[in-house]
Amino acid sequence: MEFRALIAVVALAFTATAFAQSKDPVDSSIASLPALNAQQTQTSISGLSSGAFMAAQFHIAYSDDLVGAGVVAGGPWNCAGSNPLIAPLATAVSTCMNPCKYTWFCPDSLFPDSTFLSKLAQDKAEEGVIDDVANILDDKVYIFSGQSDETVVTQVVDSTEDFYLKLGVDASQIRYNTSVNAGHAFITNDPADTVCDETQPPFINNCDLEQATRLLDHIYGDLQPPVGRLTGELLRFNQREFFESDMTSMDDAAYVYIPKACKEESCRVHVALHGCEQGIGTLGTGYVTGTGYNEVADDNQIIVLYPQIRKSEPLPFNPKGCWDFWGYSSGDTPPYKYYQKDAPQMIAIKKMIDRLTTANTPSSQSTANH
């Protein structure tokens, strides 16, 4: 989960310009993501750590399609672009994490500039590379920072709240929790999980708080409490059909949780993004089944999509399996577009959402099987 170690290695290993790579043939033995006729106007997204940065990016880039976002231990949209004079990678592992870790002074100027980023978002919307930022004015936003998190410190996460406020989101629509003595982790109430204030794999901590429930309830409201026993289906599906190149660092497979009712009814969709070192290649289904999303989704007609990133090197250089919030999927060279709608990982997530919201017809199933 520690991003900072990336920079020293990247300086040595990632000096070449990225080149296009064709992907391997699709594995026909893995199921296709089904078309489920989900509600097109009730999609939301959340993530932890690098997944939180990606969730914030996707929320702003595709704001026309979303009703809310959850940012757990992450910074604002395009955090790595906070200083246009510094390469995004350098900003990502400093400004966007713990910029005062190795300094004896800590001015506000070391942290993400939410004023600059909010103005930049408006400019990028006018350029058409992200959706109109006015779309987020009626959205709900859940933000969390643990008091013992030294990986992405609270002052960085503060800038996430400030970013949304500067774009005009009313404070009543933002739930920002800084009251828990948590490490850098997703929070549960499972005694089997890591002690609350620790920061260690698998980065899922017991703080006697059902974070997935709090997050989804804030976005959607009036949810039923989590069920004791799941009745839906956890489906492993072929993720490769949603991206064009191995330069994305996306895994071959991903998961979706489909509540039983959603086989027949039109349900909502929530996208849950893991953090670094939490993909299925590292944790198996630990994040997919251990964060509590499925339990709250099961009786509330919410389909939960779990896109997956894998570790990759040398190109793209992503040895910890992080979501791209600094530009590795486009070669770590300008022009950077990791925060735009046409960024490779953004496109893949959007395609998966579109599949789920497509009507379940013979023609859609034929498309899903190719």
mmCIF file of N, CA and C in Angstrom, residues 226-278:
data_model
loop_
_atom_site.group_PDB
_atom_site.id
_atom_site.type_symbol
_atom_site.label_atom_id
_atom_site.label_comp_id
_atom_site.label_asym_id
_atom_site.label_seq_id
_atom_site.Cartn_x
_atom_site.Cartn_y
_atom_site.Cartn_z
ATOM 1 N N PRO A 226 -27.429 -4.732 6.940
ATOM 2 C CA PRO A 226 -26.829 -5.882 6.245
ATOM 3 C C PRO A 226 -27.467 -7.198 6.643
ATOM 4 N N VAL A 227 -27.543 -8.099 5.687
ATOM 5 C CA VAL A 227 -28.106 -9.416 5.940
ATOM 6 C C VAL A 227 -27.065 -10.304 6.600
ATOM 7 N N GLY A 228 -27.535 -11.334 7.288
ATOM 8 C CA GLY A 228 -26.608 -12.251 7.937
ATOM 9 C C GLY A 228 -26.006 -13.248 6.968
ATOM 10 N N ARG A 229 -26.813 -13.697 6.015
ATOM 11 C CA ARG A 229 -26.351 -14.698 5.056
ATOM 12 C C ARG A 229 -26.661 -14.235 3.645
ATOM 13 N N LEU A 230 -25.657 -14.261 2.798
ATOM 14 C CA LEU A 230 -25.835 -13.782 1.432
ATOM 15 C C LEU A 230 -26.670 -14.751 0.605
ATOM 16 N N THR A 231 -27.515 -14.190 -0.245
ATOM 17 C CA THR A 231 -28.362 -15.013 -1.109
ATOM 18 C C THR A 231 -28.076 -14.779 -2.589
ATOM 19 N N GLY A 232 -27.204 -13.812 -2.887
ATOM 20 C CA GLY A 232 -26.899 -13.493 -4.274
ATOM 21 C C GLY A 232 -25.755 -14.314 -4.833
ATOM 22 N N GLU A 233 -25.254 -13.887 -5.980
ATOM 23 C CA GLU A 233 -24.186 -14.605 -6.680
ATOM 24 C C GLU A 233 -22.940 -13.730 -6.794
ATOM 25 N N LEU A 234 -21.795 -14.296 -6.414
ATOM 26 C CA LEU A 234 -20.510 -13.641 -6.645
ATOM 27 C C LEU A 234 -19.925 -14.248 -7.912
ATOM 28 N N LEU A 235 -19.867 -13.456 -8.969
ATOM 29 C CA LEU A 235 -19.481 -13.954 -10.289
ATOM 30 C C LEU A 235 -18.098 -13.438 -10.680
ATOM 31 N N ARG A 236 -17.227 -14.364 -11.029
ATOM 32 C CA ARG A 236 -15.927 -14.014 -11.605
ATOM 33 C C ARG A 236 -16.118 -13.887 -13.111
ATOM 34 N N PHE A 237 -15.724 -12.750 -13.678
ATOM 35 C CA PHE A 237 -15.980 -12.540 -15.102
ATOM 36 C C PHE A 237 -14.721 -12.084 -15.830
ATOM 37 N N ASN A 238 -14.792 -12.180 -17.140
ATOM 38 C CA ASN A 238 -13.663 -11.835 -17.999
ATOM 39 C C ASN A 238 -13.574 -10.317 -18.146
ATOM 40 N N GLN A 239 -12.556 -9.735 -17.539
ATOM 41 C CA GLN A 239 -12.389 -8.285 -17.596
ATOM 42 C C GLN A 239 -11.650 -7.838 -18.860
ATOM 43 N N ARG A 240 -10.986 -8.783 -19.524
ATOM 44 C CA ARG A 240 -10.135 -8.420 -20.662
ATOM 45 C C ARG A 240 -10.914 -7.815 -21.832
ATOM 46 N N GLU A 241 -12.183 -8.147 -21.947
ATOM 47 C CA GLU A 241 -12.939 -7.606 -23.071
ATOM 48 C C GLU A 241 -13.231 -6.114 -22.922
ATOM 49 N N PHE A 242 -12.884 -5.545 -21.770
ATOM 50 C CA PHE A 242 -13.198 -4.140 -21.535
ATOM 51 C C PHE A 242 -11.997 -3.205 -21.679
ATOM 52 N N PHE A 243 -10.828 -3.742 -21.998
ATOM 53 C CA PHE A 243 -9.684 -2.868 -22.238
ATOM 54 C C PHE A 243 -8.931 -3.333 -23.473
ATOM 55 N N GLU A 244 -8.215 -2.413 -24.084
ATOM 56 C CA GLU A 244 -7.617 -2.650 -25.395
ATOM 57 C C GLU A 244 -6.150 -3.036 -25.354
ATOM 58 N N SER A 245 -5.469 -2.792 -24.240
ATOM 59 C CA SER A 245 -4.031 -3.010 -24.192
ATOM 60 C C SER A 245 -3.600 -3.448 -22.804
ATOM 61 N N ASP A 246 -2.535 -4.244 -22.729
ATOM 62 C CA ASP A 246 -1.987 -4.643 -21.443
ATOM 63 C C ASP A 246 -1.317 -3.481 -20.722
ATOM 64 N N MET A 247 -1.162 -2.347 -21.383
ATOM 65 C CA MET A 247 -0.595 -1.167 -20.735
ATOM 66 C C MET A 247 -1.502 -0.612 -19.645
ATOM 67 N N THR A 248 -2.715 -1.102 -19.546
ATOM 68 C CA THR A 248 -3.635 -0.617 -18.518
ATOM 69 C C THR A 248 -3.315 -1.168 -17.138
ATOM 70 N N SER A 249 -2.587 -2.292 -17.058
ATOM 71 C CA SER A 249 -2.309 -2.995 -15.803
ATOM 72 C C SER A 249 -3.576 -3.606 -15.199
ATOM 73 N N MET A 250 -4.621 -3.738 -15.995
ATOM 74 C CA MET A 250 -5.844 -4.353 -15.491
ATOM 75 C C MET A 250 -5.740 -5.869 -15.583
ATOM 76 N N ASP A 251 -6.351 -6.539 -14.624
ATOM 77 C CA ASP A 251 -6.257 -7.987 -14.530
ATOM 78 C C ASP A 251 -7.148 -8.661 -15.570
ATOM 79 N N ASP A 252 -6.890 -9.950 -15.783
ATOM 80 C CA ASP A 252 -7.699 -10.720 -16.729
ATOM 81 C C ASP A 252 -9.136 -10.880 -16.249
ATOM 82 N N ALA A 253 -9.299 -11.013 -14.944
ATOM 83 C CA ALA A 253 -10.614 -11.290 -14.371
ATOM 84 C C ALA A 253 -10.981 -10.233 -13.341
ATOM 85 N N ALA A 254 -12.265 -10.114 -13.089
ATOM 86 C CA ALA A 254 -12.777 -9.236 -12.045
ATOM 87 C C ALA A 254 -14.014 -9.910 -11.460
ATOM 88 N N TYR A 255 -14.659 -9.248 -10.504
ATOM 89 C CA TYR A 255 -15.819 -9.841 -9.837
ATOM 90 C C TYR A 255 -16.994 -8.872 -9.813
ATOM 91 N N VAL A 256 -18.171 -9.444 -9.751
ATOM 92 C CA VAL A 256 -19.381 -8.668 -9.547
ATOM 93 C C VAL A 256 -20.273 -9.447 -8.592
ATOM 94 N N TYR A 257 -20.865 -8.737 -7.625
ATOM 95 C CA TYR A 257 -21.832 -9.376 -6.729
ATOM 96 C C TYR A 257 -23.231 -8.992 -7.190
ATOM 97 N N ILE A 258 -24.053 -10.000 -7.452
ATOM 98 C CA ILE A 258 -25.395 -9.794 -7.983
ATOM 99 C C ILE A 258 -26.420 -10.311 -6.977
ATOM 100 N N PRO A 259 -27.104 -9.421 -6.258
ATOM 101 C CA PRO A 259 -28.164 -9.870 -5.356
ATOM 102 C C PRO A 259 -29.213 -10.679 -6.107
ATOM 103 N N LYS A 260 -29.831 -11.595 -5.415
ATOM 104 C CA LYS A 260 -30.816 -12.480 -6.048
ATOM 105 C C LYS A 260 -31.910 -11.691 -6.762
ATOM 106 N N ALA A 261 -32.375 -10.618 -6.127
ATOM 107 C CA ALA A 261 -33.465 -9.834 -6.710
ATOM 108 C C ALA A 261 -33.060 -9.172 -8.020
ATOM 109 N N CYS A 262 -31.763 -8.946 -8.198
ATOM 110 C CA CYS A 262 -31.291 -8.203 -9.377
ATOM 111 C C CYS A 262 -31.240 -9.051 -10.632
ATOM 112 N N LYS A 263 -31.530 -10.338 -10.490
ATOM 113 C CA LYS A 263 -31.656 -11.179 -11.679
ATOM 114 C C LYS A 263 -32.958 -10.857 -12.419
ATOM 115 N N GLU A 264 -33.949 -10.334 -11.669
ATOM 116 C CA GLU A 264 -35.254 -10.046 -12.253
ATOM 117 C C GLU A 264 -35.596 -8.557 -12.216
ATOM 118 N N GLU A 265 -35.115 -7.845 -11.198
ATOM 119 C CA GLU A 265 -35.449 -6.437 -11.032
ATOM 120 C C GLU A 265 -34.320 -5.548 -11.549
ATOM 121 N N SER A 266 -34.658 -4.296 -11.825
ATOM 122 C CA SER A 266 -33.652 -3.316 -12.230
ATOM 123 C C SER A 266 -33.049 -2.691 -10.979
ATOM 124 N N CYS A 267 -31.766 -2.942 -10.760
ATOM 125 C CA CYS A 267 -31.105 -2.534 -9.521
ATOM 126 C C CYS A 267 -30.132 -1.385 -9.746
ATOM 127 N N ARG A 268 -29.615 -0.878 -8.647
ATOM 128 C CA ARG A 268 -28.573 0.142 -8.699
ATOM 129 C C ARG A 268 -27.213 -0.531 -8.853
ATOM 130 N N VAL A 269 -26.202 0.255 -9.237
ATOM 131 C CA VAL A 269 -24.841 -0.267 -9.395
ATOM 132 C C VAL A 269 -23.883 0.557 -8.547
ATOM 133 N N HIS A 270 -23.062 -0.146 -7.778
ATOM 134 C CA HIS A 270 -21.971 0.522 -7.060
ATOM 135 C C HIS A 270 -20.652 -0.120 -7.474
ATOM 136 N N VAL A 271 -19.670 0.715 -7.813
ATOM 137 C CA VAL A 271 -18.339 0.250 -8.200
ATOM 138 C C VAL A 271 -17.415 0.397 -7.001
ATOM 139 N N ALA A 272 -16.798 -0.707 -6.561
ATOM 140 C CA ALA A 272 -15.913 -0.706 -5.394
ATOM 141 C C ALA A 272 -14.482 -0.997 -5.843
ATOM 142 N N LEU A 273 -13.598 -0.026 -5.668
ATOM 143 C CA LEU A 273 -12.216 -0.131 -6.142
ATOM 144 C C LEU A 273 -11.260 -0.431 -4.991
ATOM 145 N N HIS A 274 -10.503 -1.507 -5.132
ATOM 146 C CA HIS A 274 -9.520 -1.877 -4.115
ATOM 147 C C HIS A 274 -8.346 -0.914 -4.122
ATOM 148 N N GLY A 275 -7.482 -1.017 -3.108
ATOM 149 C CA GLY A 275 -6.270 -0.215 -3.055
ATOM 150 C C GLY A 275 -5.073 -0.989 -3.565
ATOM 151 N N CYS A 276 -3.890 -0.398 -3.423
ATOM 152 C CA CYS A 276 -2.656 -1.085 -3.809
ATOM 153 C C CYS A 276 -2.500 -2.366 -2.995
ATOM 154 N N GLU A 277 -1.960 -3.390 -3.619
ATOM 155 C CA GLU A 277 -1.707 -4.683 -2.978
ATOM 156 C C GLU A 277 -2.979 -5.345 -2.449
ATOM 157 N N GLN A 278 -4.123 -5.017 -3.069
ATOM 158 C CA GLN A 278 -5.386 -5.622 -2.646
ATOM 159 C C GLN A 278 -6.127 -6.308 -3.790
#
